[in-house]
Tab-separated table of C-alpha atoms and ligand atoms in Angstrom:
chain	number	residue	atom	x	y	z
J	1	UNK	CA	51.585	55.639	-22.411
J	2	UNK	CA	49.855	58.808	-21.342
J	3	UNK	CA	46.099	58.793	-21.070
J	4	UNK	CA	45.687	62.393	-19.936
J	5	UNK	CA	46.760	65.491	-21.770
J	6	UNK	CA	46.360	69.110	-20.717
J	7	UNK	CA	46.464	71.765	-23.454
J	8	UNK	CA	47.001	75.277	-22.137
J	9	UNK	CA	47.670	78.699	-23.574
J	10	UNK	CA	51.098	79.911	-22.465
J	11	UNK	CA	51.008	83.541	-23.620
J	12	UNK	CA	48.073	86.014	-23.760
J	13	UNK	CA	45.500	83.725	-25.356
J	14	UNK	CA	44.709	82.894	-29.000
J	15	UNK	CA	47.816	80.722	-29.283
J	16	UNK	CA	45.983	78.020	-31.252
J	17	UNK	CA	44.549	75.880	-28.434
J	18	UNK	CA	41.476	75.069	-30.548
J	19	UNK	CA	43.613	73.678	-33.366
J	20	UNK	CA	45.801	71.577	-31.049
J	21	UNK	CA	42.830	70.295	-29.035
J	22	UNK	CA	41.000	69.265	-32.201
J	23	UNK	CA	44.171	67.599	-33.526
J	24	UNK	CA	44.518	65.391	-30.434
J	25	UNK	CA	40.741	65.068	-29.947
J	26	UNK	CA	40.662	62.753	-32.953
J	27	UNK	CA	42.229	60.196	-30.583
J	28	UNK	CA	40.607	61.319	-27.301
J	29	UNK	CA	37.656	59.641	-25.613
J	30	UNK	CA	36.833	62.837	-23.758
J	31	UNK	CA	37.617	66.569	-24.028
J	32	UNK	CA	37.022	68.739	-20.964
J	33	UNK	CA	36.938	72.539	-20.632
J	34	UNK	CA	37.696	73.466	-17.019
J	35	UNK	CA	37.738	77.287	-16.748
J	36	UNK	CA	36.639	80.461	-18.490
J	37	UNK	CA	33.529	80.793	-20.566
J	38	UNK	CA	32.461	82.277	-23.864
J	39	UNK	CA	35.215	84.880	-23.634
J	40	UNK	CA	37.263	82.195	-25.405
J	41	UNK	CA	37.306	81.938	-29.170
J	42	UNK	CA	38.851	78.691	-30.386
J	43	UNK	CA	39.240	78.111	-34.128
J	44	UNK	CA	39.351	74.698	-35.710
J	45	UNK	CA	39.944	74.007	-39.405
J	46	UNK	CA	39.675	70.807	-41.405
J	47	UNK	CA	38.396	69.657	-44.823
J	48	UNK	CA	38.373	73.276	-45.965
J	49	UNK	CA	35.922	74.431	-43.269
J	50	UNK	CA	36.654	76.784	-40.384
J	51	UNK	CA	34.729	76.585	-37.129
J	52	UNK	CA	34.751	78.912	-34.147
J	53	UNK	CA	33.896	77.765	-30.630
J	54	UNK	CA	33.407	79.875	-27.517
J	55	UNK	CA	32.377	77.650	-24.650
J	56	UNK	CA	31.921	74.272	-26.309
J	57	UNK	CA	35.018	72.014	-26.194
J	58	UNK	CA	37.020	71.588	-29.404
J	59	UNK	CA	36.450	67.819	-29.388
J	60	UNK	CA	32.887	68.407	-30.611
J	61	UNK	CA	33.767	67.467	-34.206
J	62	UNK	CA	34.577	63.872	-33.312
J	63	UNK	CA	31.295	61.981	-32.751
J	64	UNK	CA	33.084	59.417	-30.572
J	65	UNK	CA	34.480	62.002	-28.165
J	66	UNK	CA	32.529	62.924	-25.048
J	67	UNK	CA	32.727	66.692	-24.569
J	68	UNK	CA	32.452	68.137	-21.092
J	69	UNK	CA	31.990	71.679	-19.860
J	70	UNK	CA	33.405	71.398	-16.358
J	71	UNK	CA	32.385	72.915	-13.037
J	72	UNK	CA	35.188	75.500	-13.159
J	73	UNK	CA	33.634	77.192	-16.184
J	74	UNK	CA	31.163	80.035	-16.184
J	75	UNK	CA	28.477	78.884	-18.598
J	76	UNK	CA	26.205	81.221	-20.499
J	77	UNK	CA	23.366	78.894	-21.550
J	78	UNK	CA	22.049	81.343	-24.169
J	79	UNK	CA	25.464	81.370	-25.772
J	80	UNK	CA	25.643	77.554	-25.679
J	81	UNK	CA	22.360	77.435	-27.610
J	82	UNK	CA	23.678	79.913	-30.191
J	83	UNK	CA	26.877	77.880	-30.589
J	84	UNK	CA	24.966	74.626	-30.979
J	85	UNK	CA	22.733	76.229	-33.600
J	86	UNK	CA	25.770	77.528	-35.474
J	87	UNK	CA	27.380	74.078	-35.403
J	88	UNK	CA	24.121	72.589	-36.608
J	89	UNK	CA	23.996	75.082	-39.500
J	90	UNK	CA	27.537	74.032	-40.410
J	91	UNK	CA	26.495	70.395	-40.484
J	92	UNK	CA	27.869	69.332	-37.086
J	93	UNK	CA	24.941	67.367	-35.694
J	94	UNK	CA	26.447	64.158	-34.328
J	95	UNK	CA	28.183	64.946	-31.039
J	96	UNK	CA	28.233	64.206	-27.321
J	97	UNK	CA	28.099	67.140	-24.888
J	98	UNK	CA	27.615	67.372	-21.125
J	99	UNK	CA	27.596	70.396	-18.822
J	100	UNK	CA	28.503	70.326	-15.149
J	101	UNK	CA	25.633	70.747	-12.700
J	102	UNK	CA	28.076	72.727	-10.539
J	103	UNK	CA	29.212	75.199	-13.221
J	104	UNK	CA	28.457	78.836	-12.439
J	105	UNK	CA	25.896	80.370	-14.756
J	106	UNK	CA	26.392	83.624	-16.656
J	107	UNK	CA	23.157	85.577	-16.301
J	108	UNK	CA	21.859	88.330	-18.595
J	109	UNK	CA	22.873	91.091	-16.161
J	110	UNK	CA	26.504	89.975	-16.098
J	111	UNK	CA	27.361	91.323	-19.536
J	112	UNK	CA	25.605	94.630	-18.741
J	113	UNK	CA	27.656	94.886	-15.544
J	114	UNK	CA	30.876	93.933	-17.385
J	115	UNK	CA	30.409	96.953	-19.655
J	116	UNK	CA	29.432	99.229	-16.764
J	117	UNK	CA	32.433	98.248	-14.597
J	118	UNK	CA	34.677	98.967	-17.579
J	119	UNK	CA	33.223	102.447	-18.077
J	120	UNK	CA	33.597	103.161	-14.327
J	121	UNK	CA	37.329	102.641	-14.799
J	122	UNK	CA	37.461	105.820	-16.874
J	123	UNK	CA	40.534	105.742	-19.076
J	124	UNK	CA	41.931	102.558	-17.490
J	125	UNK	CA	39.928	99.959	-19.383
J	126	UNK	CA	40.871	96.290	-19.134
J	127	UNK	CA	39.385	95.775	-22.574
J	128	UNK	CA	37.309	92.742	-21.560
J	129	UNK	CA	35.307	90.734	-24.063
J	130	UNK	CA	32.146	92.143	-22.347
J	131	UNK	CA	30.735	88.628	-22.019
J	132	UNK	CA	30.121	89.062	-18.295
J	133	UNK	CA	32.869	86.652	-17.297
J	134	UNK	CA	34.337	88.785	-14.477
J	135	UNK	CA	30.941	89.614	-12.920
J	136	UNK	CA	29.865	85.945	-13.143
J	137	UNK	CA	33.005	84.768	-11.320
J	138	UNK	CA	32.478	87.585	-8.754
J	139	UNK	CA	28.986	86.261	-8.013
J	140	UNK	CA	30.314	82.718	-7.760
J	141	UNK	CA	32.870	83.762	-5.147
J	142	UNK	CA	30.474	86.088	-3.322
J	143	UNK	CA	28.152	83.037	-3.124
J	144	UNK	CA	25.177	84.732	-4.713
J	145	UNK	CA	25.505	83.115	-8.137
J	146	UNK	CA	23.310	80.523	-9.799
J	147	UNK	CA	24.595	77.210	-11.076
J	148	UNK	CA	23.631	75.097	-14.071
J	149	UNK	CA	22.266	72.321	-11.847
J	150	UNK	CA	19.808	74.779	-10.286
J	151	UNK	CA	17.894	74.711	-13.574
J	152	UNK	CA	16.957	71.093	-12.892
J	153	UNK	CA	15.046	72.054	-9.721
J	154	UNK	CA	12.497	74.705	-10.774
J	155	UNK	CA	11.371	75.649	-7.236
J	156	UNK	CA	14.886	75.953	-5.896
J	157	UNK	CA	15.916	77.853	-9.038
J	158	UNK	CA	12.986	80.277	-8.565
J	159	UNK	CA	14.052	80.975	-4.987
J	160	UNK	CA	17.707	81.599	-5.932
J	161	UNK	CA	16.729	83.631	-8.991
J	162	UNK	CA	14.354	85.855	-6.987
J	163	UNK	CA	17.135	86.747	-4.564
J	164	UNK	CA	19.608	87.326	-7.406
J	165	UNK	CA	17.235	89.537	-9.428
J	166	UNK	CA	16.463	91.620	-6.322
J	167	UNK	CA	20.132	92.085	-5.502
J	168	UNK	CA	21.216	92.772	-9.081
J	169	UNK	CA	18.346	95.159	-9.841
J	170	UNK	CA	19.496	97.382	-6.987
J	171	UNK	CA	22.992	97.484	-8.413
J	172	UNK	CA	21.791	97.953	-12.006
J	173	UNK	CA	19.483	100.814	-10.932
J	174	UNK	CA	22.348	102.512	-9.113
J	175	UNK	CA	24.407	102.309	-12.287
J	176	UNK	CA	21.504	103.675	-14.364
J	177	UNK	CA	21.100	100.402	-16.279
J	178	UNK	CA	17.854	98.615	-17.251
J	179	UNK	CA	16.624	96.189	-14.577
J	180	UNK	CA	15.253	92.648	-15.023
J	181	UNK	CA	11.816	91.170	-14.454
J	182	UNK	CA	11.937	87.958	-12.407
J	183	UNK	CA	9.108	86.230	-14.261
J	184	UNK	CA	10.530	86.945	-17.701
J	185	UNK	CA	13.959	85.646	-16.768
J	186	UNK	CA	12.456	82.625	-15.014
J	187	UNK	CA	10.289	81.688	-18.004
J	188	UNK	CA	13.205	81.976	-20.423
J	189	UNK	CA	15.503	79.890	-18.196
J	190	UNK	CA	12.856	77.186	-17.891
J	191	UNK	CA	12.746	77.066	-21.713
J	192	UNK	CA	16.522	76.699	-21.695
J	193	UNK	CA	16.277	73.984	-19.017
J	194	UNK	CA	13.924	72.020	-21.250
J	195	UNK	CA	16.537	72.040	-24.032
J	196	UNK	CA	19.811	71.723	-22.123
J	197	UNK	CA	18.493	69.823	-19.078
J	198	UNK	CA	19.412	66.319	-20.303
J	199	UNK	CA	23.020	67.467	-20.788
J	200	UNK	CA	23.417	68.843	-17.241
J	201	UNK	CA	25.010	66.124	-15.103
J	202	UNK	CA	27.598	65.462	-12.398
J	203	UNK	CA	30.551	65.761	-14.774
J	204	UNK	CA	33.157	65.073	-12.072
J	205	UNK	CA	31.626	61.619	-11.685
J	206	UNK	CA	31.621	61.183	-15.467
J	207	UNK	CA	35.278	62.201	-15.813
J	208	UNK	CA	36.442	60.088	-12.871
J	209	UNK	CA	34.717	57.016	-14.258
J	210	UNK	CA	36.527	57.629	-17.550
J	211	UNK	CA	39.827	58.088	-15.700
J	212	UNK	CA	39.627	54.789	-13.884
J	213	UNK	CA	38.700	53.024	-17.126
J	214	UNK	CA	41.959	54.316	-18.706
J	215	UNK	CA	40.115	56.452	-21.227
J	216	UNK	CA	42.122	59.098	-23.097
J	217	UNK	CA	41.144	62.469	-21.686
J	218	UNK	CA	42.177	65.866	-22.962
J	219	UNK	CA	41.729	68.975	-20.831
J	220	UNK	CA	41.358	72.100	-22.962
J	221	UNK	CA	42.426	75.368	-21.380
J	222	UNK	CA	41.030	78.712	-22.409
J	223	UNK	CA	42.815	82.086	-22.401
J	224	UNK	CA	46.552	82.036	-21.619
J	225	UNK	CA	48.818	81.959	-18.582
J	226	UNK	CA	49.645	85.679	-18.810
J	227	UNK	CA	45.907	86.360	-18.421
J	228	UNK	CA	45.796	84.285	-15.215
J	229	UNK	CA	44.060	86.049	-12.322
J	230	UNK	CA	46.946	85.075	-10.001
J	231	UNK	CA	50.044	84.956	-12.179
J	232	UNK	CA	49.159	87.168	-15.130
J	233	UNK	CA	49.622	90.867	-15.782
J	234	UNK	CA	47.152	91.865	-13.067
J	235	UNK	CA	44.783	93.727	-13.330
J	236	UNK	CA	44.868	93.272	-17.128
J	237	UNK	CA	43.847	89.641	-16.850
J	238	UNK	CA	40.791	87.436	-17.045
J	239	UNK	CA	38.968	86.175	-13.923
J	240	UNK	CA	40.113	82.545	-13.894
J	241	UNK	CA	43.295	80.470	-13.858
J	242	UNK	CA	44.088	79.076	-17.317
J	243	UNK	CA	46.893	76.880	-15.923
J	244	UNK	CA	47.089	73.091	-15.767
J	245	UNK	CA	46.966	73.736	-12.021
J	246	UNK	CA	43.284	74.572	-12.237
J	247	UNK	CA	42.344	71.335	-14.010
J	248	UNK	CA	41.777	69.349	-10.782
J	249	UNK	CA	39.440	71.949	-9.262
J	250	UNK	CA	37.740	72.942	-12.511
J	251	UNK	CA	37.101	69.354	-13.623
J	252	UNK	CA	36.605	67.746	-10.217
J	253	UNK	CA	39.504	65.275	-10.290
J	254	UNK	CA	42.578	64.565	-8.181
J	255	UNK	CA	45.771	66.504	-9.085
J	256	UNK	CA	47.542	63.140	-9.205
J	257	UNK	CA	46.073	62.473	-12.644
J	258	UNK	CA	47.906	65.369	-14.333
J	259	UNK	CA	51.149	64.269	-15.966
J	260	UNK	CA	51.296	65.561	-19.542
J	261	UNK	CA	51.025	69.265	-20.294
J	262	UNK	CA	51.329	70.945	-23.677
J	263	UNK	CA	51.969	74.671	-23.611
J	264	UNK	CA	50.551	76.190	-26.769
J	265	UNK	CA	52.709	79.122	-27.870
J	266	UNK	CA	52.752	81.209	-30.997
J	267	UNK	CA	56.157	81.468	-32.701
J	268	UNK	CA	55.772	85.165	-31.831
J	269	UNK	CA	53.396	86.832	-29.325
J	270	UNK	CA	50.036	88.532	-29.563
J	271	UNK	CA	47.776	90.240	-27.093
J	272	UNK	CA	44.227	91.535	-27.500
J	273	UNK	CA	42.936	94.110	-25.031
J	274	UNK	CA	44.954	96.395	-22.793
J	275	UNK	CA	47.947	95.766	-20.545
J	276	UNK	CA	51.740	95.685	-20.770
J	277	UNK	CA	53.406	93.597	-23.455
J	278	UNK	CA	57.218	93.913	-23.316
J	279	UNK	CA	58.076	92.623	-26.803
J	280	UNK	CA	55.301	94.537	-28.579
J	281	UNK	CA	56.211	95.819	-32.060
J	282	UNK	CA	54.918	99.012	-33.601
J	283	UNK	CA	56.773	98.898	-36.909
J	284	UNK	CA	56.206	97.481	-40.384
J	285	UNK	CA	57.028	93.948	-39.155
J	286	UNK	CA	54.080	93.964	-36.740
J	287	UNK	CA	51.809	94.976	-39.611
J	288	UNK	CA	53.221	92.187	-41.770
J	289	UNK	CA	52.767	89.562	-39.053
J	290	UNK	CA	49.238	90.787	-38.213
J	291	UNK	CA	48.092	90.539	-41.809
J	292	UNK	CA	49.848	87.261	-42.563
J	293	UNK	CA	48.624	85.633	-39.337
J	294	UNK	CA	45.119	87.184	-39.647
J	295	UNK	CA	45.648	88.507	-36.153
J	296	UNK	CA	42.144	89.773	-35.438
J	297	UNK	CA	40.138	88.479	-32.459
J	298	UNK	CA	37.676	85.641	-33.122
J	299	UNK	CA	35.290	86.914	-30.393
J	300	UNK	CA	35.452	90.692	-30.787
J	301	UNK	CA	37.204	91.206	-34.147
J	302	UNK	CA	39.729	93.549	-32.510
J	303	UNK	CA	43.199	93.710	-34.139
J	304	UNK	CA	45.668	91.789	-31.976
J	305	UNK	CA	48.831	93.524	-30.793
J	306	UNK	CA	51.916	91.729	-32.102
J	307	UNK	CA	55.440	91.198	-30.695
J	308	UNK	CA	58.466	88.896	-30.769
J	309	UNK	CA	58.551	85.546	-28.956
J	310	UNK	CA	59.198	86.204	-25.282
J	311	UNK	CA	61.328	83.502	-23.621
J	312	UNK	CA	60.978	85.261	-20.248
J	313	UNK	CA	57.237	84.675	-20.427
J	314	UNK	CA	57.748	81.125	-21.740
J	315	UNK	CA	60.096	80.173	-18.871
J	316	UNK	CA	57.666	81.685	-16.366
J	317	UNK	CA	54.604	79.887	-17.716
J	318	UNK	CA	56.412	76.571	-18.068
J	319	UNK	CA	57.516	76.837	-14.430
J	320	UNK	CA	53.974	77.653	-13.271
J	321	UNK	CA	52.149	75.053	-15.336
J	322	UNK	CA	54.695	72.222	-15.609
J	323	UNK	CA	54.851	72.335	-19.386
J	324	UNK	CA	56.355	69.150	-20.877
J	325	UNK	CA	56.275	70.243	-24.517
J	326	UNK	CA	55.608	73.347	-26.516
J	327	UNK	CA	53.182	73.300	-29.388
J	328	UNK	CA	54.792	76.023	-31.494
J	329	UNK	CA	52.055	77.632	-33.565
J	330	UNK	CA	51.747	79.865	-36.630
J	331	UNK	CA	55.369	79.107	-37.497
J	332	UNK	CA	54.551	79.667	-41.189
J	333	UNK	CA	53.742	83.308	-40.434
J	334	UNK	CA	57.411	84.094	-39.725
J	335	UNK	CA	58.576	82.913	-43.180
J	336	UNK	CA	59.909	85.714	-45.338
J	337	UNK	CA	61.407	87.913	-42.621
J	338	UNK	CA	65.119	88.819	-43.017
J	339	UNK	CA	65.785	88.582	-39.290
J	340	UNK	CA	63.813	87.090	-36.411
J	341	UNK	CA	64.200	87.930	-32.745
J	342	UNK	CA	63.577	86.188	-29.440
J	343	UNK	CA	63.527	88.031	-26.129
J	344	UNK	CA	65.953	86.318	-23.738
J	345	UNK	CA	65.757	88.669	-20.713
J	346	UNK	CA	64.417	92.038	-19.680
J	347	UNK	CA	66.313	95.052	-18.503
J	348	UNK	CA	64.540	96.707	-15.588
J	349	UNK	CA	65.883	99.946	-14.158
J	350	UNK	CA	69.408	99.089	-15.303
J	351	UNK	CA	69.344	95.479	-14.054
J	352	UNK	CA	68.881	92.253	-16.014
J	353	UNK	CA	65.854	90.220	-14.891
J	354	UNK	CA	64.881	86.764	-16.146
J	355	UNK	CA	61.347	86.474	-14.770
J	356	UNK	CA	58.405	88.906	-15.025
J	357	UNK	CA	57.980	91.327	-12.103
J	358	UNK	CA	54.679	91.264	-10.177
J	359	UNK	CA	53.395	94.735	-10.986
J	360	UNK	CA	52.417	96.071	-14.361
J	361	UNK	CA	54.166	99.309	-13.471
J	362	UNK	CA	57.476	97.445	-13.385
J	363	UNK	CA	56.587	95.227	-16.338
J	364	UNK	CA	55.837	98.329	-18.401
J	365	UNK	CA	59.398	99.528	-17.628
J	366	UNK	CA	60.964	96.226	-18.713
J	367	UNK	CA	62.963	96.582	-21.891
J	368	UNK	CA	63.383	93.358	-23.852
J	369	UNK	CA	66.891	92.056	-24.540
J	370	UNK	CA	66.933	90.128	-27.810
J	371	UNK	CA	68.917	87.498	-29.587
J	372	UNK	CA	68.675	87.970	-33.353
J	373	UNK	CA	68.673	85.072	-35.799
J	374	UNK	CA	68.631	84.877	-39.574
J	375	UNK	CA	65.180	84.404	-41.036
J	376	UNK	CA	64.067	81.995	-43.768
J	377	UNK	CA	62.305	82.748	-47.041
J	378	UNK	CA	60.805	79.361	-47.850
J	379	UNK	CA	57.079	78.671	-47.664
J	380	UNK	CA	56.785	75.997	-44.952
J	381	UNK	CA	53.017	75.483	-45.033
J	382	UNK	CA	53.400	72.090	-46.718
J	383	UNK	CA	56.255	70.805	-44.561
J	384	UNK	CA	55.473	67.455	-42.929
J	385	UNK	CA	58.532	66.785	-40.750
J	386	UNK	CA	61.095	68.669	-38.688
J	387	UNK	CA	63.895	67.539	-41.004
J	388	UNK	CA	62.239	69.198	-44.018
J	389	UNK	CA	62.276	72.654	-42.371
J	390	UNK	CA	64.825	75.203	-43.640
J	391	UNK	CA	68.007	75.279	-41.511
J	392	UNK	CA	67.294	78.758	-40.155
J	393	UNK	CA	63.800	77.689	-39.085
J	394	UNK	CA	65.302	74.671	-37.304
J	395	UNK	CA	67.783	76.981	-35.566
J	396	UNK	CA	64.891	79.171	-34.366
J	397	UNK	CA	63.127	76.150	-32.848
J	398	UNK	CA	66.364	74.982	-31.185
J	399	UNK	CA	66.931	78.460	-29.726
J	400	UNK	CA	63.470	78.446	-28.134
J	401	UNK	CA	64.192	75.043	-26.618
J	402	UNK	CA	67.572	76.229	-25.347
J	403	UNK	CA	66.162	79.424	-23.805
J	404	UNK	CA	63.159	77.751	-22.173
J	405	UNK	CA	64.512	74.310	-21.275
J	406	UNK	CA	61.359	72.748	-22.747
J	407	UNK	CA	61.289	70.711	-25.982
J	408	UNK	CA	59.125	71.708	-28.928
J	409	UNK	CA	56.859	68.676	-29.318
J	410	UNK	CA	54.557	69.969	-32.049
J	411	UNK	CA	55.033	72.529	-34.798
J	412	UNK	CA	52.059	74.038	-36.578
J	413	UNK	CA	52.648	75.398	-40.077
J	414	UNK	CA	49.108	76.385	-41.025
J	415	UNK	CA	45.594	76.526	-39.568
J	416	UNK	CA	44.448	73.186	-40.971
J	417	UNK	CA	44.450	69.980	-38.948
J	418	UNK	CA	46.853	68.420	-41.460
J	419	UNK	CA	49.417	71.236	-41.196
J	420	UNK	CA	50.841	69.807	-38.005
J	421	UNK	CA	54.277	68.308	-37.373
J	422	UNK	CA	54.256	65.940	-34.410
J	423	UNK	CA	57.727	65.445	-32.922
J	424	UNK	CA	57.357	64.369	-29.287
J	425	UNK	CA	57.230	60.645	-28.542
J	426	UNK	CA	55.189	61.362	-25.391
J	427	UNK	CA	52.589	63.118	-27.517
J	428	UNK	CA	52.692	60.479	-30.246
J	429	UNK	CA	51.689	58.004	-27.552
J	430	UNK	CA	48.612	59.942	-26.491
H	1	GDP	P1	42.870	79.794	-29.451
H	1	GDP	O1	42.006	80.795	-28.786
H	1	GDP	O2	44.104	79.513	-28.675
H	1	GDP	O3	42.151	78.541	-29.836
H	1	GDP	O4	43.360	80.476	-30.809
H	1	GDP	P2	42.424	81.259	-31.876
H	1	GDP	O5	41.649	80.246	-32.630
H	1	GDP	O6	41.692	82.360	-31.205
H	1	GDP	O7	43.511	81.943	-32.777
H	1	GDP	C1	44.447	81.223	-33.493
H	1	GDP	C2	44.309	81.592	-34.994
H	1	GDP	O8	45.416	81.088	-35.703
H	1	GDP	C3	43.087	80.945	-35.643
H	1	GDP	O9	42.614	81.804	-36.638
H	1	GDP	C4	43.674	79.667	-36.272
H	1	GDP	O10	42.919	79.190	-37.365
H	1	GDP	C5	45.015	80.156	-36.685
H	1	GDP	N1	46.084	79.155	-36.693
H	1	GDP	C6	46.309	78.155	-35.799
H	1	GDP	N2	47.479	77.540	-36.086
H	1	GDP	C7	47.982	78.161	-37.162
H	1	GDP	C8	49.202	78.019	-37.906
H	1	GDP	O11	50.043	77.186	-37.623
H	1	GDP	N3	49.389	78.871	-38.953
H	1	GDP	C9	48.482	79.827	-39.297
H	1	GDP	N4	48.763	80.606	-40.315
H	1	GDP	N5	47.353	80.000	-38.611
H	1	GDP	C10	47.103	79.185	-37.553
H	2	IMO	P1	41.114	82.280	-25.898
H	2	IMO	O1	40.636	81.087	-25.143
H	2	IMO	C1	42.666	86.337	-25.856
H	2	IMO	C2	41.329	88.948	-22.629
H	2	IMO	C3	40.439	90.114	-23.012
H	2	IMO	C4	40.838	91.107	-21.943
H	2	IMO	C5	41.039	90.236	-20.713
H	2	IMO	C6	39.840	90.165	-19.795
H	2	IMO	O2	40.475	82.485	-27.214
H	2	IMO	O3	42.611	82.309	-25.948
H	2	IMO	P2	37.488	88.936	-19.948
H	2	IMO	O4	36.363	89.070	-20.936
H	2	IMO	O5	38.018	87.545	-19.845
H	2	IMO	O6	37.137	89.499	-18.608
H	2	IMO	O7	38.651	89.868	-20.535
H	2	IMO	O8	41.331	88.940	-21.207
H	2	IMO	N1	40.841	87.622	-23.070
H	2	IMO	C7	41.373	86.942	-24.083
H	2	IMO	N2	42.352	87.274	-24.943
H	2	IMO	N3	42.093	85.120	-25.916
H	2	IMO	C8	41.136	84.769	-25.045
H	2	IMO	O9	40.613	83.523	-24.998
H	2	IMO	C9	40.696	85.708	-24.091
H	2	IMO	N4	39.768	85.688	-23.116
H	2	IMO	C10	39.875	86.869	-22.490
H	2	IMO	O10	40.735	90.562	-24.306
H	2	IMO	O11	42.091	91.679	-22.260
H	3	MG	MG1	41.038	82.592	-29.198
């Protein structure tokens, strides 16, 4: 019986982590976000309603689930307020939410700097979400950042804020950007403290108490492994580690607790923003998949780039994150294609490679080697079990398992909570 479950993105983000987290959150006592911030856009759909979350955990729809924004996140309190208001407007009013006192805070200058750093790169944009995530993590690691818990001590907060405003105004002025007035920022953050203050607690203590009481805890990753600051397609990555490996640090628990990891993977691949993408498609099929899968970013509305399922990436991410099961998402989107392809290896400068190279210059030269399978025409959006799937769809799933060495534990055949086929016994027991 597993009481902990980590849900991570195993490609370039937007794999369907929100849907899978919400699906399991119905049985979880606690859902914890442990990295990233409001650069994430997690969609959840049930009872005919669609919800979009940026920094709030996807367990928020279950009133019995305690939702935690962990210390490894960068929290934009203004954005949290906007999200809470939006949830409220959609009728979500009964929830439990706590924010770590040690979480780094995204300040108003971070998004301005995010945009400015991008324009300094000239033609070589990363294509960030411009939410200030990179600059906020930079300040955390350069030890000049502010943390959510600082809001609870007004005098200490004032002292830290004064230093930060002074430092940032110099940088903003150099970049020709508007500067900030200490008093205005201070007054606004004290208003925020009055609203969010009761939710700001020592979340590591909260989570550990739940762990030792055998509560069911789900850790919800944001972004995807190929956007990892260490293992992703650097520098076209985000500024955190979306892996299961960052759960212990980002939630404040021992690594010994992690024993059940679901790698969320689309049945194909998408990427939003710049950077190499070996299986990217530029033909009619990519257009078809983009329209059928509504492949447009939830945060920025940008069209997502589309490509075939990449087993090289899947093997790599499963090795890095210890993935026990795949949650294979948007499987319905592939229905109707004559042929479907899976990338088995790359060819790099005349040699076959089976793991991604470290530099994007080499990755950009990697040519995908494919296995081609027959497609299926049937609509599978109402399918409730693996056995009911068309034979060719089953063969596609089996090929992914064979090429990655990891079983497919969940298959998603539509955005709704109910359009989920649960196969894995380990996951049934969560
Ligand atoms: P996340 O960032 O990993 O949570 O993923 P996003 O929510 O950004 O993007 C996934 C998109 O696919 C959302 O619009 C979901 O509603 C949708 N979705 C999730 N699972 C399925 C599925 O099985 N089929 C279809 N057609 N759409 C899905
Ligand atoms: P979810 O959790 C997809 C991408 C951006 C950009 C790069 C860096 O919804 O899967 P950042 O703003 O983080 O500095 O941008 O990372 N990116 C995502 N792409 N899904 C996400 O989150 C992403 N979060 C960041 O598009 O290429
Ligand atoms: Mg998303």
